């Protein structure tokens, strides 16, 4: 450009000659440069000729410009224009040179085509040898091809400047293909010849044979453990971030010198590469369990031994049985299996059997087991590692095994497996999982479910659940809850009351259609064995004759309910249908806690005492009550000895006939018990809690209460009471991680929870709240099992609620400290590195910080998702800001101020409008960002975000527009009242107002003179806002420093309004100030007083105005005394959030 500019300065007729002369000088300079390179021992790049560049690039540009330009119009070519022409020239010249060099070594090649080019050279292919490709290294370095020739199928020619390798046809690599990547890395590890330092998506192709590395050059180095580990890191980054371009290059460069957070899960790729013998690892696990339960001389049976692989692996002497395998040493006929055994192994047998064979094999295993001390070890393909539409329903599918063939397998929920084992007399004493790496996603996946069970007596009772059509909305989660918490019976029956209206203590309308739809699902998924329909008239007549000794007259009444509307016919119909000596009969609405161990029933009680009639489930207590008799019949939940109950009614037929219509049937039992006894106590678990109708009317709250009881989260006052007391307190740690998800695959749940455990391990200042939004019960139970034991609250919703409702539950209910910093995490994402400690330190170092967003890394595309913390535009106008992006951290008090309607929640309940779920993150993130006074962005890559199903963008934008159109929230500002003498102008009041205003608080007073005027004057000096609450009707009487005078016309009663500020500061004062302080105390406001000012403030400093407990969780609640005005603001920042809160319970 300098050369052209100089030419333009010459007269037009001299420009051409000047340009030619200067270009010749430039050519001479180029020759000197090349000579200098040779003298210094530098190798000039052979693909670039300086003089040709001048002839074909610079000269044409100069000629074009000199022909077009005149004296008045001088336009110079841009550097990009010169560069583009240069690149075009060098590419053409480079290819021509490469072809000449290749033909010099291989003169028979014809029809050469360019495959590609890079920093090292040009890659060519000839139609004469289409199976090969030739890389001409024109940017050659001596070490470039030292190791390429050692790769099978590769060679080097012409002094190592030409590399010959197979030409692989395939598609460019765009991500995924995890198993193929593992196979490629295994081959490299097995050959131990070379490693590739330039493993990246651009150098990979994919075809039916797998993933292939196609670019060989200077980055091929000798194999070593260090180089292989670095290559695995690059392979993982290329798999995880295939579309990240330059960002991926930066990750790979950084990984060479440091452990970057993006490699948090690279160990799973390494484990997948090294996982060559999964059967060996499983057999080692079984072997270790076997040595724990088997003693020397124990007889061991391998049931379904196949080719006796376990015997060959462990060397343990076993009797091998398999009816489907012909192999030496394996018995084929079960009648030839000798005697019983101390231990039976049943490894990967049950999962290949259809339902009828499944039950038969379980029974065979049980018969072969020593009845006194026998144990069995089961392993099945873990159903939690199989993704399916309905995890609660059994089905068959084809599974591809290691040999490549497909065999039929059966998926069964673990609940069904446990149920059938219990019913044949096998008690599980230990469960454990065998995990493998999912090569498609490089996550841990449950591969085998294993358990150790011991022989026991099969159950002798039937579980009878009583219900009615009024319970249609919650019947399925109720039954699931009872099945999960109560002892397993020989069968589970659901007995239905025949009433369709006029329910006693009714709380909802009946809906038979919905009820039967839910029951159909319960039967299909094997939660219950049978629904007992209301008995017919004939059945009712037979029941009365059988139990009560008379035939009812149906012309008078239906004889199914007593006069008060309580049913009894359906219950006794259920008793007759059970067919067992014992019946555990329960109402469907009770809430049960079972504990960690398998619950037991005291059946021995009925053997020891032949007069024992019933035993009631206990209520919640800290320790078990003594076993005592003489109690009333507990109809809500008790174990009944059916033959004795029938005998009782037969002995009292006359009394029963008189009372059956006028008295509840269970109260008749109390009246005619005679010598029979009803017991209570004797054991702590399982206990039950009874819900009142008030909570059952709100479906969502009732289901949350069921989950709270099942998890053992009780209000402290619940112990010793049968009726539901209320909600337990929430978490109060300085930092709480809030995790939400629904039907997340097991591998992703493990990934998320493991990343959280790295952050919260042993840190008592960090709490964890996990909300599962109505996943399958199997998924929810698995999630609960992998959570940390300490500082964790787990909620399993029984019906879908939506993300907004879960945020509402987690932030407003399960967290109780307004100052808590809440960090939101999606269950299908993961934390990178240690962001929680970073967040905790940020909020600790800056107590005024109220919100921090950012640190999100998307796996599908590159980009930064940081919110502009300067907030140049109103947040609702800044649609380009990523308010949806993780991590989102904020003080709980900000969320508490968001209206439920703005979250898309229904009035009075946590029922979300489904159409608003698309913009769920905007619904709460935007108001939080608007309210926060002090915000910042989180820097770095802290959160791995993996998008799920792509939403309809039109619908998404429409929902975001609705959120943005809502009225904006104001910046959160506290109003602090300053009260004191109206006739003394204390200097301290001026300082209080000044410090409050400088800290951003609104200063409110009574609006008149004295302390009120001085506080307002100080606030105006600090450029603050002042409010005057005046006693009279005239706003003009306010002191001159009041911005907003409010004339109340209330006289001294206006003191009550002044006292309702966010906080009250006392400076001196007399009787009026004392009244304001007392009303602020009664209103549970924060009160601060100056000790160094005589009067009310000095008298009340560090005192409690009365003995009431205003906040149970604020120890030392009082009027806080301070020495100087400057001490007030730090105290406000520390305590004000605790005193300005919403309810921490539902």
mmCIF file of C-alpha atoms in Angstrom, residues 1 4 61 65 75-82:
data_model
loop_
_atom_site.group_PDB
_atom_site.id
_atom_site.type_symbol
_atom_site.label_atom_id
_atom_site.label_comp_id
_atom_site.label_asym_id
_atom_site.label_seq_id
_atom_site.Cartn_x
_atom_site.Cartn_y
_atom_site.Cartn_z
ATOM 1 C CA UNK A 1 0.000 0.000 0.000
ATOM 2 C CA UNK A 4 0.906 2.318 -4.493
ATOM 3 C CA UNK A 61 -3.254 -5.117 -8.447
ATOM 4 C CA UNK A 65 -5.472 0.561 -9.880
ATOM 5 C CA UNK A 75 -8.600 4.053 -3.384
ATOM 6 C CA UNK A 76 -6.074 1.627 -1.959
ATOM 7 C CA UNK A 77 -6.656 -2.165 -1.784
ATOM 8 C CA UNK A 78 -7.393 -3.440 1.699
ATOM 9 C CA UNK A 79 -5.002 -5.869 3.414
ATOM 10 C CA UNK A 80 -7.747 -8.520 3.186
ATOM 11 C CA UNK A 81 -7.914 -8.069 -0.596
ATOM 12 C CA UNK A 82 -4.186 -8.540 -0.956
#
